[in-house]
XYZ file of C-alpha atoms in Angstrom:
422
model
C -151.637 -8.026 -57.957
C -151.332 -5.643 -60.816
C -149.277 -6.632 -63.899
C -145.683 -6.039 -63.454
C -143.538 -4.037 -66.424
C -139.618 -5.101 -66.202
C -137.935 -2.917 -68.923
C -133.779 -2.809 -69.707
C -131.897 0.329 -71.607
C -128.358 0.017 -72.079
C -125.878 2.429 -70.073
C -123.043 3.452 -70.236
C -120.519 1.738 -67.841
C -121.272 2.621 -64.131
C -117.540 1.353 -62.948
C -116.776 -0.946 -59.947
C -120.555 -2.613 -59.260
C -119.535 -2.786 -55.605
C -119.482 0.818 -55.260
C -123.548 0.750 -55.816
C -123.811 -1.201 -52.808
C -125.541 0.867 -50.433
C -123.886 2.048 -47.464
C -124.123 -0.381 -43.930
C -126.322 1.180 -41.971
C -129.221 1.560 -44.209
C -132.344 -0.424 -45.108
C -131.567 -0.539 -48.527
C -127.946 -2.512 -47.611
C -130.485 -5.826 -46.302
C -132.243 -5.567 -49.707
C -129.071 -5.228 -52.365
C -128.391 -8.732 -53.900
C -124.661 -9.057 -55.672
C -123.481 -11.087 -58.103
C -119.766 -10.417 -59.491
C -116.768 -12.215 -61.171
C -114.008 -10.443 -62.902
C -115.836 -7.283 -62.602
C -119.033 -8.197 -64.415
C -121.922 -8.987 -62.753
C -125.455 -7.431 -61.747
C -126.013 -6.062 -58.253
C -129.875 -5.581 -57.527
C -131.452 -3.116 -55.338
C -134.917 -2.766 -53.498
C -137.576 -5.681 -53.914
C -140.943 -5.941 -55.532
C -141.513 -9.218 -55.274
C -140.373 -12.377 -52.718
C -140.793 -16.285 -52.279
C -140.118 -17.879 -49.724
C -140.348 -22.101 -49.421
C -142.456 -23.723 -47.192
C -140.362 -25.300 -43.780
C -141.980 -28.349 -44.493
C -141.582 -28.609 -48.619
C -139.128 -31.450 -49.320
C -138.120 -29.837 -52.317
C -138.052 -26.000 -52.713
C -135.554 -25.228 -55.363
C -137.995 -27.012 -57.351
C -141.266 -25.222 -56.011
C -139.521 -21.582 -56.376
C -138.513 -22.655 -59.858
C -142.302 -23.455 -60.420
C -143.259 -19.997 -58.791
C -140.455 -18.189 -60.813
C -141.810 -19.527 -64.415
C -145.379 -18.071 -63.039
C -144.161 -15.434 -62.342
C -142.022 -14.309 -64.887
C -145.267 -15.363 -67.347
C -147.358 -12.760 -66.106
C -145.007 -9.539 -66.410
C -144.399 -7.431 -69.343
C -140.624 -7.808 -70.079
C -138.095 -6.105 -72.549
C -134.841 -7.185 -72.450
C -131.467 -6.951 -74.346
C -131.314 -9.416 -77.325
C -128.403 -12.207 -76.361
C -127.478 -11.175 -73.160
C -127.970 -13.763 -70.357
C -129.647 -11.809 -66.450
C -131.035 -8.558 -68.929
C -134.509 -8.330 -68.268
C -136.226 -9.504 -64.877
C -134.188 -11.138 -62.626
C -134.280 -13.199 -59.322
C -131.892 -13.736 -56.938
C -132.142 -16.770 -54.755
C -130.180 -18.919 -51.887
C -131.513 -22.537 -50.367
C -130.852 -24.567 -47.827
C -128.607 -27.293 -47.749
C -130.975 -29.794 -46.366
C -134.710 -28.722 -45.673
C -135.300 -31.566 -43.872
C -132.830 -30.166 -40.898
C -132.586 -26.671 -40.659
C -134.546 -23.227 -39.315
C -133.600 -21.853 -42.227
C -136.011 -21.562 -45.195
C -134.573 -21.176 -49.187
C -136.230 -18.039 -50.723
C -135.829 -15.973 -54.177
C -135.701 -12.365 -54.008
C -137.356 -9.917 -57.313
C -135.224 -6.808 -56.921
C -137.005 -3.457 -58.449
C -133.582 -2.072 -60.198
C -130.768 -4.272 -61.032
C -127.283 -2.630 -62.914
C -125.297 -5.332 -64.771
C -122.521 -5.434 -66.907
C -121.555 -9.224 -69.197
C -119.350 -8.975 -71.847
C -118.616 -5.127 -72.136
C -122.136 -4.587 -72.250
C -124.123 -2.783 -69.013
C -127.700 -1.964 -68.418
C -129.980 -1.297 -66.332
C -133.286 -2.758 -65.384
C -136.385 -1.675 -63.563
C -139.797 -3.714 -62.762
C -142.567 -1.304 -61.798
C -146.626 -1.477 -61.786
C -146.376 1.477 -64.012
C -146.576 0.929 -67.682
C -145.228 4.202 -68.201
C -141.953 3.938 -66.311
C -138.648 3.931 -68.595
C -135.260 2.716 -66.721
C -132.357 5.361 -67.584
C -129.208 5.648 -66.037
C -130.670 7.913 -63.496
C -131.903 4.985 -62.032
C -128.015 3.930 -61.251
C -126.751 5.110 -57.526
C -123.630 7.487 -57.402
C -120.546 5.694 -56.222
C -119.672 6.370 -52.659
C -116.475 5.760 -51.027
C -115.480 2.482 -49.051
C -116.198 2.412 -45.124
C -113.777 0.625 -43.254
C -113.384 -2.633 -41.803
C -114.411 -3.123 -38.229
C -112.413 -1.246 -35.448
C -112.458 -4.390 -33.364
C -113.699 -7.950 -33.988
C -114.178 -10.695 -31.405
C -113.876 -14.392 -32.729
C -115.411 -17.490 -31.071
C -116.335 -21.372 -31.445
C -119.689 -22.038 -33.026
C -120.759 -25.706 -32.970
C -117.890 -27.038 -31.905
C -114.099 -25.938 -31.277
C -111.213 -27.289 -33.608
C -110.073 -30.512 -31.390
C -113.526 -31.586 -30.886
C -114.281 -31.369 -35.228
C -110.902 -33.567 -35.100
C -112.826 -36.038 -33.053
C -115.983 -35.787 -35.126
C -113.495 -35.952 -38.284
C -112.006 -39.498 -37.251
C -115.258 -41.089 -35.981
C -116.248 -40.151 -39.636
C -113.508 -42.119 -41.239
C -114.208 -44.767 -39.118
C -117.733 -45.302 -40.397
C -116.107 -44.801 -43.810
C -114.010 -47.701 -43.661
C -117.018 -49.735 -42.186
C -118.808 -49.196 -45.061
C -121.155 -47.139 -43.849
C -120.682 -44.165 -46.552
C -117.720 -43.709 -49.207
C -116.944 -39.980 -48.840
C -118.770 -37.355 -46.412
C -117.990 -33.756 -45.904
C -117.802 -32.338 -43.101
C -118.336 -28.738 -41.543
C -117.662 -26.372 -38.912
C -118.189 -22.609 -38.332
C -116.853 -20.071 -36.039
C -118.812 -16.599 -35.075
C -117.324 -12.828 -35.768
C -118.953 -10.111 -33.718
C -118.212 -6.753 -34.338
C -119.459 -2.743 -32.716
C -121.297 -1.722 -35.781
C -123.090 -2.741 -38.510
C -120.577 -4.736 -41.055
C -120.422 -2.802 -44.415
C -121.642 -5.153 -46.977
C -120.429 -3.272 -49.757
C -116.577 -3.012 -48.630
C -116.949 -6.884 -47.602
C -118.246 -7.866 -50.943
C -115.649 -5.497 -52.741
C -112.762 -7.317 -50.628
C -113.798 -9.965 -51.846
C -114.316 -9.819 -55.442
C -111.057 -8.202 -55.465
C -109.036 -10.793 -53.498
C -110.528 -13.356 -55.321
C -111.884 -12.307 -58.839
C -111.484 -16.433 -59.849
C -114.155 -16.395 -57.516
C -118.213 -15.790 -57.615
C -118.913 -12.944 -55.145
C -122.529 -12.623 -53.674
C -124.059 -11.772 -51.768
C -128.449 -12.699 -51.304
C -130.447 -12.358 -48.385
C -127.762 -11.814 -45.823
C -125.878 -14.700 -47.432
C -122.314 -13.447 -48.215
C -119.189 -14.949 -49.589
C -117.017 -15.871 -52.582
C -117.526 -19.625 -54.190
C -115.253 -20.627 -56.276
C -117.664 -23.750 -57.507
C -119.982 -23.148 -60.126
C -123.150 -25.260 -59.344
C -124.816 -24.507 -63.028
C -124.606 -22.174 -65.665
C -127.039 -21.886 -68.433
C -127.092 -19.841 -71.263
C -128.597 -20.677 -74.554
C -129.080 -23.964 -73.422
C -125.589 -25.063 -72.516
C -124.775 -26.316 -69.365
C -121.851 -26.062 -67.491
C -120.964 -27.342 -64.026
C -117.470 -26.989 -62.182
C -116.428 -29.562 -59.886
C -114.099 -29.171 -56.627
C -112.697 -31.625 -54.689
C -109.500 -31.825 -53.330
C -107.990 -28.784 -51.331
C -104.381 -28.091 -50.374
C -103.197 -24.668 -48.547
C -100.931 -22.468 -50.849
C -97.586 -21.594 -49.082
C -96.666 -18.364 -50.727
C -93.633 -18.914 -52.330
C -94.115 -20.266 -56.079
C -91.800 -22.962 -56.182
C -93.534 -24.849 -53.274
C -96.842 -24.163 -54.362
C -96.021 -25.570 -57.626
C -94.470 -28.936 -56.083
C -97.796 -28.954 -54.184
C -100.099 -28.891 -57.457
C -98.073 -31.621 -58.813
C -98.485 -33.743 -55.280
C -102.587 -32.366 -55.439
C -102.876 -34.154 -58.872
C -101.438 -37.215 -58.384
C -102.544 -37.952 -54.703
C -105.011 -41.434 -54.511
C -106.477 -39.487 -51.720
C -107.999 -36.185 -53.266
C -108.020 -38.185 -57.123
C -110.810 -40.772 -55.155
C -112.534 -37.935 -53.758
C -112.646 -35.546 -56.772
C -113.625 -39.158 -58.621
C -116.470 -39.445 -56.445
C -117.872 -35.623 -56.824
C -117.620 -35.720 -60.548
C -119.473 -38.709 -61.384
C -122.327 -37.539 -58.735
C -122.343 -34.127 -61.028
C -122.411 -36.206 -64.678
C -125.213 -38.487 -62.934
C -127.533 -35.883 -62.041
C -127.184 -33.736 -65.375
C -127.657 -36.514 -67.454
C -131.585 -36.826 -67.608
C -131.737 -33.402 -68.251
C -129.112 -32.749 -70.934
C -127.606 -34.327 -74.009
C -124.310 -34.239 -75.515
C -122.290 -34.109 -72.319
C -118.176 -34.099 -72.020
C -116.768 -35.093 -69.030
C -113.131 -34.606 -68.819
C -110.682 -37.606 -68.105
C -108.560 -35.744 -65.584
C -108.798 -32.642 -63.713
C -106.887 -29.590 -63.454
C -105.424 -27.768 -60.363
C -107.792 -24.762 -60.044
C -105.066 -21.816 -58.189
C -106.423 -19.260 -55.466
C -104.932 -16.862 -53.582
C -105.030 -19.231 -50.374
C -105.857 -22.759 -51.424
C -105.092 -25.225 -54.192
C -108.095 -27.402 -55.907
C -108.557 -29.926 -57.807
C -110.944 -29.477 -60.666
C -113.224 -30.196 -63.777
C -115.751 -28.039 -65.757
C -118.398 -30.760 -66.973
C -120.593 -28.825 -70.182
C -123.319 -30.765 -71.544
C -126.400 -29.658 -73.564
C -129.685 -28.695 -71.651
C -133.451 -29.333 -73.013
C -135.638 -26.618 -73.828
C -137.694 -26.969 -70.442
C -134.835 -26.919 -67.898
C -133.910 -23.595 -66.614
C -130.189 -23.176 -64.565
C -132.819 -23.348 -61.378
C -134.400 -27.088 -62.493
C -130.715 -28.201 -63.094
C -129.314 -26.788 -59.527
C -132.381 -28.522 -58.173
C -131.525 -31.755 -59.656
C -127.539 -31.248 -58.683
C -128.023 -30.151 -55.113
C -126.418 -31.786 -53.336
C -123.498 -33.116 -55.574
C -120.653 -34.850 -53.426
C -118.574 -32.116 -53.532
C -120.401 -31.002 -50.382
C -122.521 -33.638 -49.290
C -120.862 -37.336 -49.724
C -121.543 -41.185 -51.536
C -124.429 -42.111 -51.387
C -125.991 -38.588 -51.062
C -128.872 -39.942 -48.577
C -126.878 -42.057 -46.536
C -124.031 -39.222 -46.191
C -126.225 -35.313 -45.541
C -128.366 -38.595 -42.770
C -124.543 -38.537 -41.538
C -123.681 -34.925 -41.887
C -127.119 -34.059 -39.653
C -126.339 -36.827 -36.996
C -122.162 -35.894 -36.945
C -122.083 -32.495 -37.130
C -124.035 -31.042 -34.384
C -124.971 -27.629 -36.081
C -127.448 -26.634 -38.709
C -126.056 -25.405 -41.804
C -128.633 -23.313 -43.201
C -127.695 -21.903 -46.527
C -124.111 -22.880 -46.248
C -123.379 -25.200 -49.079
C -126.574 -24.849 -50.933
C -127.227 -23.335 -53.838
C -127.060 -19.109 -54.071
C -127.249 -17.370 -57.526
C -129.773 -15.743 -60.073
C -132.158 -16.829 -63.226
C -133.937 -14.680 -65.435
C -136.966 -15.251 -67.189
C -135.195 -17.066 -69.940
C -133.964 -19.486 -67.822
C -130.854 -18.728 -68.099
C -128.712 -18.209 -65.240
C -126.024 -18.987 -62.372
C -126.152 -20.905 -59.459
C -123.029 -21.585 -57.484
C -122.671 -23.377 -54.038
C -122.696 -21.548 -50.638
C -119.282 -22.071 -49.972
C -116.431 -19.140 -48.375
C -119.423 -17.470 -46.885
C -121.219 -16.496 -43.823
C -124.818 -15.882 -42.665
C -124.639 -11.885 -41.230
C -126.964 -11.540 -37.878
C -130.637 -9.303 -38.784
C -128.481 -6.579 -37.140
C -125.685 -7.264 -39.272
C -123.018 -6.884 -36.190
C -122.132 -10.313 -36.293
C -121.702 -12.851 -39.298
C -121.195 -16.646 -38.606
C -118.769 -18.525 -41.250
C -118.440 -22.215 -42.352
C -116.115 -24.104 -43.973
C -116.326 -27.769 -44.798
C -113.900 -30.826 -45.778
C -114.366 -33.684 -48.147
C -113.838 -36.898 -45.539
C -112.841 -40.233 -47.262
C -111.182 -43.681 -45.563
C -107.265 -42.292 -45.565
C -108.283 -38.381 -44.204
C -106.470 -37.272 -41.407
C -108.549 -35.338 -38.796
C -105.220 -32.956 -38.316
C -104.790 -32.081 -42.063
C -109.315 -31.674 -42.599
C -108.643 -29.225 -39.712
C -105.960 -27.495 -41.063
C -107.642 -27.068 -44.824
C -111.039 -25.992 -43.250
C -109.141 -23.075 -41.601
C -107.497 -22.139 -45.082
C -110.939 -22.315 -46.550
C -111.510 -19.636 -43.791
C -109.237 -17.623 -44.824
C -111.504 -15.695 -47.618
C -113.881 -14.420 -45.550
C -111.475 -13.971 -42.835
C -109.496 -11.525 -44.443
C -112.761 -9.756 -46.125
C -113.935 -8.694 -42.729
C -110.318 -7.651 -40.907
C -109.783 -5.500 -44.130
């Protein structure tokens, strides 16, 4: 393969990122990988490069991170001093469990990605030819938003919602046995719509909606996680934590009464306990210095309420934000206690495979910096991209009722919900 050039001039700003989406329809739409919060983000276009993990590698987030540092080594880069995703970058999403799935984790090398951090925007193109020079030429015109479906027809996918209620309570059941401490649970229903869905007004919906949020979208993987996996830049690390969920009502009064009930109930506290310490554990042979909150906060979306805590710690020198999601995936916050014993429970309880849902999605560059958040308020779109198949899941522990886990995992639906209707 011929050496690879990846050079980065700064622009001037190109506006909303979503609008650079490509319109539905087109090849280029499959390619485009997003990555937005709060209006800064990249969004990368085409592909010169592509891994994709073996179906039979027990651990690929570590093997891509192994082909990424190869990679990376062998190009010609320029980047912009200090600023984190400038230079080469790849985009990646995994599997929640390898071990049961069709699915197969993979990392995706656009050829142009536009970014902005920190009032700062570029762009960045990796070509064979030495001679090449990114410009802002390189950056797509804006084009206007398509609209939402005409018509959308909703079913079941694994299951329907009484029969997750029954899956739900044999789950507590084997709690309180003793068989596992905390499992989460998930379920997914199927949208199918008459044309192509526009990726570009479904990821501006939702980085809109829910700018709090991470919007992405990699590899036909598309949602808005509000759970940062990892972040590293300049060597700190920094992990947020969710766990414990209650439905906003709308009116401000009662939503406020329902933060105070969030943070005080045994309930969500032993759950959010449980996710936290599983996060601190698995950071802690790769970083130094780490703080770890003694309480969490209530974390406020448009439709749900969380519990949460943003655990920062040091990183060495050697561990990119890729080695650290490795070593994090799965925390409890969508898995369970003990992680083994609990995603051995998820595959035998929850009759469906998950795919990418709940595993990691996000980007490193050849610093090793980077962001990796989990799979969460997302869906898997079809090859054809006419139909899209969302998930939602619920932390289970020994008091859950299968009513209420039914009733949040619909809220959790909400997001995406809403992104495709319009």
């Amino acid at each position: 393969m011929p050496t690879l050039h990846a050079r980065t001039v700064e622009i001037s700003d190109p506006g909303d990122l979503t609008s650079l989406i490509p319109e539905a329809g087109t090849e280029a739409a499959t390619t485009t990988a997003v990555w937005i919060r709060r209006g800064d983000g990249m969004v990368g276009l085409g592909e010169v490069a592509r891994y994709e993990a073996s179906p039979d590698d027990p651990d690929p987030i570590r093997s891509a991170d192994r082909w990424w540092t190869e990679f990376g080594s062998a190009m010609s880069v320029t980047s912009l001093d200090g600023v984190a995703g400038s230079g080469p970058v790849a985009f990646g999403t995994f599997c929640f469990d390898p071990a049961n799935t069709a699915t197969v984790g993979t990392l995706v090398v656009p050829e142009i990605v536009i970014g902005r951090r920190n009032g700062r925007c570029w762009v960045t193109l990796v070509t064979d030819d030495p001679a090449a020079n990114p410009s802002a030429e390189l950056v797509p015109n804006p084009h206007a938003e398509s609209p939402a479906p005409a018509s959308i027809r909703w079913s079941d996918g694994s299951m329907n919602g009484p029969e997750w209620e029954v899956v739900v309570a044999d789950a507590v059941e084997r709690i309180r046995s003793g068989v596992v401490d905390k499992i989460v649970l998930a379920r997914d229903v199927i949208a199918e719509t008459g044309e192509p869905i526009d990726l570009a007004g479904l990821v501006r919906r939702l980085s809109h909606g829910y700018e709090r949020c991470w919007s992405y979208h990699v590899d036909g993987l598309v949602g808005a996680t509000p759970e940062m996996l990892v972040r590293r830049e300049r060597s700190l690390a920094t992990s947020r934590v969710l766990a414990g969920t209650i439905r906003r009502t709308g009116s401000d009064d009662q939503d406020l009464a329902l933060a105070a009930a969030l943070s005080q109930s045994s309930k969500d506290l032993s759950e959010h306990e449980f996710a936290v310490r599983s996060v601190a554990d698995a950071l802690a042979p790769y970083c130094s210095g780490m703080h770890v909150p003694d309480s969490p906060y209530v974390l406020e979306l448009p439709n749900v309420l969380h519990l949460a805590t943003d655990v920062t710690a040091v990183a060495t020198d050697h561990s990119s934000a890729l080695s650290l999601a490795a070593a994090l995936h799965p925390s409890a916050a969508v898995c369970g206690t003990p992680t083994d014993k609990a995603r051995s429970l998820i595959a035998d309880l929850e009759q469906m495979d998950r795919g990418r849902y709940a595993g990691p999605v996000g980007w490193v560059d050849t610093h090793g910096d980077g962001e990796w958040g989990i799979g969460l308020r997302c869906g898997q779109l079809a090859d054809d991209r006419r139909s899209i198949r969302l998930y939602a899941g619920c932390g289970i522990v020994a008091d859950s009722d299968p009513t209420a886990e039914l009733a949040e995992s619909n809220a959790k639906l909400v997001p995406m919900r809403d992104a495709l209707t319009g």
